[in-house]
Amino acid sequence: MTQRVLIKNISILAGVYDENPGKVSGAAMKSLPVLKDAWLAIENGVIADYGTMETWGGISDWTGLEVIDAGEGAVLPAWCDSHTHLVFAATREEEFVHRINGLSYEEIAKRGGGILNSADKMAAIDEYELFEQSRLRLNEVMHLGTGAIEIKSGYGLDLESELKMLRVIRQLRDAAPIPVKSTFLGAHTIPRRHSGNRDAYIKELINVIIPEVGKQQLADYCDVFCERNYFSEDETVRILEAAAKYGMKAKVHANQLSKSGGVQAGVRTNAISVDHLEYMGDEEIALLKNSSTMPVLLPGAAFFLSLPWPPAREMIDSGLSVAVASDYNPGSCPSGNMNQMLSFLCVAQRMTPEEAIHAATINGAYAMNLDQTLGSITPGKQANLIITHPVKNLAAIPYHFGSNPVAQVLVNGMTI
Ligand code: NIG
Ligand code: FE
């Protein structure tokens, strides 16, 4: 039997594109197409049609129709969160307090905290317990409006623990109703056993760990933390090229703490995205303009670590697309709340609400190869949607920072 759902009394249906726009760039990011006072029809989990309440007669066949009254809430494509580390074994509140008391993220890492701290906890945790914890986090962010997500490994740093993380990501993918993409981030930092001999770890990554991850087909992407004291531009390229041989596409943690060469490494390897981008210059912006690589902003991490804000305004004004993701992780952003990320973009980075919504939907979808099926209100796309509380305009969503604008989330046309 055909599953039919009709959402009526939508104050604003946002991101309405009759055809898939792919990524949205530059000035176009400001003009988000909307239908006011609208309805939306879903058939078998897929967006079928939409119109204004005046054209309500557009629906001819009412058999088996489930009607959802949006009650003057807005309907948007669910958030597409293209960068998270939500599989982790333990939180790191003690480092948070160290930073309040004056230590920097890098100083904490030098003292053995940071990613190495998370790696110790990862080695010790049982796989089932890791899955259970992570499942709760995934469930939490789905209820906050996330309708597609990418999750990284990178707290394992050896074959056994990296595979454990990637298996948990695969189990989450199999259990979750939303699309889950998997990224191998073995090059997150140099593990303790190789300290002082970075090349030994890079060789282990290239000769042992990447081939095994590839053979078991556990990752869609490979990512590298390209940063001073972590991995250089050339090391990043070597690692990403090795992973490409196993079908893993490139992503890069780029320019978070310095001009690290991460953007260069991403463009050289035709990366699908380069993420963070706190330290950008004209050269980096020009390189991205001549590429298909999506710049991804992670404002939660910039906020939580008190880093400078990426030059989002300049990037968009120069014609680039930008996406936004949560970076949900225990060290630099212990929140996966995409609604909050939108507020950061608008308040601190002077992006308009419409630009922020584009960044969190279609451009986020692009950054995980999901723009064909998600990220806009387009016939034929998956009905992963947010219904907000009653709102008169879209600005209300980032404006009420810290409140939850989400009244209901639909995944494949079904309320979760
Ligand atoms: O995206 N920058 C590197 N990786 C993470 C943080 C990892 C951690 O501190 O646990 C990030 O910010
Ligand atoms: Fe990250």
Coordinates of C-alpha atoms in Angstrom, one line a residue, residues 57-359:
G57 CA -7.6 21.2 -4.2
G58 CA -4.4 19.9 -5.8
I59 CA -4.8 16.7 -3.9
S60 CA -7.3 14.4 -5.7
D61 CA -6.8 11.1 -4.0
W62 CA -7.3 11.1 -0.3
T63 CA -7.3 7.3 0.3
G64 CA -5.1 6.2 3.2
L65 CA -3.8 9.8 3.7
E66 CA -2.2 10.7 7.0
V67 CA -2.6 14.4 7.7
I68 CA -0.1 16.3 9.8
D69 CA -1.1 19.8 10.9
A70 CA 2.0 21.9 11.1
G71 CA 0.1 24.5 13.0
E72 CA 1.8 27.5 11.4
G73 CA 5.3 26.0 11.9
A74 CA 7.8 26.2 9.1
V75 CA 8.9 23.1 7.3
L76 CA 12.6 22.7 6.2
P77 CA 14.8 20.0 4.9
A78 CA 16.3 18.3 7.9
W79 CA 19.9 19.4 8.8
C80 CA 22.7 17.6 7.0
D81 CA 25.6 17.4 9.5
S82 CA 28.7 16.5 7.4
H83 CA 31.3 16.4 10.2
T84 CA 31.1 14.7 13.6
H85 CA 33.1 12.5 15.9
L86 CA 30.1 11.3 17.8
V87 CA 31.5 7.8 18.4
F88 CA 33.7 8.4 21.5
A89 CA 34.2 6.6 24.8
A90 CA 34.3 9.4 27.4
T91 CA 33.7 13.2 27.8
R92 CA 36.6 15.5 28.7
E93 CA 35.2 18.1 31.2
E94 CA 38.6 18.3 33.0
E95 CA 40.2 19.8 29.9
F96 CA 37.4 22.3 29.6
V97 CA 38.2 23.5 33.1
H98 CA 42.0 23.6 32.3
R99 CA 41.1 25.9 29.4
I100 CA 39.0 28.1 31.6
N101 CA 42.1 28.3 33.8
G102 CA 44.3 29.5 30.9
L103 CA 45.7 26.5 29.1
S104 CA 45.2 26.3 25.3
Y105 CA 43.9 23.3 23.3
E106 CA 47.5 22.8 22.0
E107 CA 49.1 23.0 25.4
I108 CA 46.6 20.4 26.8
A109 CA 47.4 18.1 23.9
K110 CA 51.2 18.5 24.5
R111 CA 50.6 17.3 28.1
G112 CA 49.0 14.1 26.8
G113 CA 45.4 15.3 27.0
G114 CA 43.3 16.0 23.9
I115 CA 43.0 13.3 21.3
L116 CA 45.4 11.0 23.1
N117 CA 43.3 11.2 26.2
S118 CA 40.3 10.1 24.1
A119 CA 42.4 7.3 22.5
D120 CA 43.2 5.8 25.9
K121 CA 39.5 5.7 26.8
M122 CA 38.8 4.2 23.3
A123 CA 41.3 1.4 23.8
A124 CA 39.6 0.4 27.1
I125 CA 35.9 0.5 26.1
D126 CA 33.9 -2.6 25.1
E127 CA 32.5 -2.4 21.5
Y128 CA 28.9 -2.9 22.7
E129 CA 29.2 -0.2 25.3
L130 CA 30.6 2.2 22.7
F131 CA 27.7 1.5 20.4
E132 CA 25.1 2.0 23.1
Q133 CA 26.6 5.4 24.1
S134 CA 26.9 6.5 20.5
R135 CA 23.4 5.4 19.7
L136 CA 22.0 7.7 22.4
R137 CA 23.9 10.7 21.0
L138 CA 22.7 9.9 17.5
N139 CA 19.2 9.7 18.7
E140 CA 19.6 13.0 20.5
V141 CA 20.7 14.9 17.4
M142 CA 18.1 13.3 15.2
H143 CA 15.5 14.8 17.6
L144 CA 17.2 18.1 17.2
G145 CA 16.6 18.0 13.5
T146 CA 19.6 16.2 12.0
G147 CA 18.4 14.1 9.1
A148 CA 21.8 12.9 7.7
I149 CA 25.2 12.6 9.4
E150 CA 28.8 11.8 8.9
I151 CA 30.8 10.2 11.7
K152 CA 34.6 9.8 11.9
S153 CA 36.9 7.3 13.6
G154 CA 40.2 8.8 14.8
Y155 CA 40.2 8.0 18.5
G156 CA 41.6 4.5 17.9
L157 CA 45.0 5.3 16.4
D158 CA 45.9 1.6 16.0
L159 CA 44.4 -1.1 13.8
E160 CA 42.3 -2.8 16.4
S161 CA 40.7 0.4 17.9
E162 CA 40.2 2.1 14.6
L163 CA 38.4 -1.0 13.3
K164 CA 36.3 -1.1 16.5
M165 CA 35.2 2.6 15.9
L166 CA 34.4 2.0 12.3
R167 CA 32.4 -1.2 13.0
V168 CA 30.4 0.9 15.5
I169 CA 29.7 3.5 12.9
R170 CA 28.6 0.7 10.5
Q171 CA 26.2 -0.6 13.2
L172 CA 24.8 2.9 13.7
R173 CA 24.3 3.1 10.0
D174 CA 22.5 -0.2 9.9
A175 CA 20.3 0.7 13.0
A176 CA 19.5 4.4 12.2
P177 CA 16.7 5.5 9.9
I178 CA 18.8 8.4 8.5
P179 CA 21.8 8.2 6.2
V180 CA 25.1 7.7 8.0
K181 CA 28.4 8.3 6.2
S182 CA 31.6 6.9 7.6
T183 CA 35.1 8.5 7.6
F184 CA 38.4 7.0 8.5
L185 CA 40.5 9.5 10.6
G186 CA 43.5 7.4 11.7
A187 CA 45.6 10.5 11.0
H188 CA 44.1 12.4 13.8
T189 CA 47.4 12.6 15.8
I190 CA 50.6 10.6 16.3
P191 CA 49.9 7.9 18.9
R192 CA 52.1 7.6 21.9
R193 CA 53.9 4.4 20.8
H194 CA 55.3 6.4 17.8
S195 CA 56.0 9.6 19.5
G196 CA 59.3 11.1 18.1
N197 CA 58.9 8.9 15.0
R198 CA 56.0 10.2 13.1
D199 CA 57.1 8.6 9.9
A200 CA 56.7 5.1 11.4
Y201 CA 53.0 5.9 12.1
I202 CA 52.4 7.3 8.7
K203 CA 53.9 4.1 7.2
E204 CA 51.7 2.0 9.4
L205 CA 48.7 4.0 8.3
I206 CA 49.6 3.6 4.6
N207 CA 50.8 0.0 4.7
V208 CA 48.6 -1.6 7.3
I209 CA 45.6 0.3 8.6
I210 CA 44.3 1.9 5.4
P211 CA 44.5 -1.4 3.4
E212 CA 42.6 -3.2 6.1
V213 CA 39.9 -0.5 6.3
G214 CA 39.7 -0.5 2.6
K215 CA 39.4 -4.3 2.3
Q216 CA 36.6 -4.4 4.9
Q217 CA 34.9 -1.4 3.1
L218 CA 34.4 0.4 6.4
A219 CA 34.8 4.0 5.3
D220 CA 33.4 6.3 2.6
Y221 CA 36.0 8.9 3.2
C222 CA 39.5 9.4 4.6
D223 CA 40.2 12.5 6.7
V224 CA 43.5 14.0 8.1
F225 CA 44.1 16.6 10.8
C226 CA 46.4 18.8 8.7
E227 CA 47.8 21.1 11.4
R228 CA 51.2 22.2 12.9
N229 CA 52.2 19.5 15.4
Y230 CA 49.8 17.0 13.8
F231 CA 50.2 16.3 10.0
S232 CA 51.8 18.5 7.4
E233 CA 50.4 19.3 3.9
D234 CA 52.6 16.8 2.2
E235 CA 51.9 14.1 4.8
T236 CA 48.2 14.8 4.4
V237 CA 48.4 14.3 0.6
R238 CA 50.4 11.1 1.0
I239 CA 47.8 9.6 3.3
L240 CA 44.8 10.7 1.3
E241 CA 46.3 9.4 -1.9
A242 CA 46.9 6.0 -0.2
A243 CA 43.3 5.9 0.9
A244 CA 42.0 7.0 -2.6
K245 CA 43.4 3.7 -3.9
Y246 CA 40.8 1.9 -1.7
G247 CA 37.9 4.1 -2.9
M248 CA 37.9 6.5 0.1
K249 CA 37.4 10.1 -1.0
A250 CA 39.3 12.8 0.7
K251 CA 38.2 15.2 3.5
V252 CA 40.6 17.5 5.5
H253 CA 40.6 19.1 8.9
A254 CA 42.2 22.3 7.6
N255 CA 43.5 25.5 9.0
Q256 CA 41.9 25.3 12.4
L257 CA 44.9 26.5 14.5
S258 CA 47.1 28.0 11.8
K259 CA 47.5 28.3 8.1
S260 CA 48.4 24.7 7.9
G261 CA 48.4 24.0 4.2
G262 CA 45.2 22.0 4.7
V263 CA 43.2 23.8 2.0
Q264 CA 46.1 23.2 -0.4
A265 CA 46.2 19.5 0.6
G266 CA 42.4 19.3 0.1
V267 CA 42.4 20.9 -3.3
R268 CA 45.4 18.8 -4.4
T269 CA 43.5 15.6 -3.6
N270 CA 40.2 16.8 -5.0
A271 CA 38.7 16.5 -1.5
I272 CA 34.9 16.6 -1.1
S273 CA 35.3 19.1 1.8
V274 CA 37.9 21.1 3.8
D275 CA 36.6 21.8 7.3
H276 CA 37.3 24.4 10.1
L277 CA 39.0 27.2 8.1
E278 CA 39.7 29.6 11.0
Y279 CA 43.0 30.7 9.4
M280 CA 42.3 31.7 5.8
G281 CA 44.1 34.0 3.3
D282 CA 43.4 35.2 -0.2
E283 CA 45.4 32.3 -1.6
E284 CA 43.2 29.7 0.2
I285 CA 40.0 31.4 -1.0
A286 CA 41.2 31.6 -4.6
L287 CA 42.2 27.9 -4.5
L288 CA 38.7 26.9 -3.3
K289 CA 37.1 29.0 -5.9
N290 CA 38.7 26.9 -8.6
S291 CA 37.8 23.6 -7.1
S292 CA 34.7 21.5 -6.4
T293 CA 35.7 21.2 -2.7
M294 CA 33.1 22.4 -0.2
P295 CA 34.4 24.7 2.6
V296 CA 32.7 23.5 5.9
L297 CA 32.5 25.8 8.9
L298 CA 32.4 24.3 12.4
P299 CA 31.4 27.3 14.5
G300 CA 30.8 25.1 17.6
A301 CA 34.5 24.3 17.8
A302 CA 35.6 27.9 17.1
F303 CA 33.3 29.0 19.9
F304 CA 34.2 26.3 22.4
L305 CA 38.0 26.7 21.9
S306 CA 37.7 30.6 21.7
L307 CA 39.3 30.5 18.2
P308 CA 39.0 33.3 15.7
W309 CA 35.8 33.0 13.5
P310 CA 36.4 31.9 9.9
P311 CA 35.9 34.7 7.3
A312 CA 32.5 33.3 6.3
R313 CA 31.3 36.7 5.0
E314 CA 34.4 37.1 2.8
M315 CA 34.1 33.6 1.5
I316 CA 30.5 33.9 0.4
D317 CA 31.0 37.4 -1.0
S318 CA 33.8 36.1 -3.1
G319 CA 31.4 33.6 -4.6
L320 CA 32.2 30.5 -2.6
S321 CA 29.6 28.0 -1.2
V322 CA 29.9 27.2 2.5
A323 CA 28.4 24.4 4.6
V324 CA 28.1 24.2 8.3
A325 CA 28.5 21.1 10.5
S326 CA 28.6 20.5 14.3
D327 CA 31.9 18.7 14.7
Y328 CA 30.3 17.0 17.7
N329 CA 33.2 15.6 19.7
P330 CA 34.4 15.5 23.4
G331 CA 37.3 17.9 23.0
S332 CA 36.4 20.9 20.9
C333 CA 32.6 20.7 20.6
P334 CA 30.6 18.7 23.0
S335 CA 27.3 19.5 21.2
G336 CA 25.7 18.2 18.1
N337 CA 22.9 20.7 18.1
M338 CA 22.8 22.1 14.5
N339 CA 20.2 24.7 15.5
Q340 CA 22.8 26.3 17.8
M341 CA 25.4 26.2 14.9
L342 CA 23.0 28.3 12.8
S343 CA 22.8 30.9 15.6
F344 CA 26.7 31.1 15.7
L345 CA 26.8 31.7 11.9
C346 CA 24.3 34.5 12.1
V347 CA 25.5 36.2 15.3
A348 CA 29.2 35.8 15.0
Q349 CA 29.8 35.4 11.3
R350 CA 27.2 37.7 9.9
M351 CA 25.6 35.2 7.7
T352 CA 21.9 35.8 7.1
P353 CA 19.4 33.1 8.3
E354 CA 18.8 32.1 4.7
E355 CA 22.5 31.6 4.1
A356 CA 22.8 29.6 7.3
I357 CA 19.9 27.4 6.3
H358 CA 21.5 26.7 2.9
A359 CA 24.8 25.9 4.6

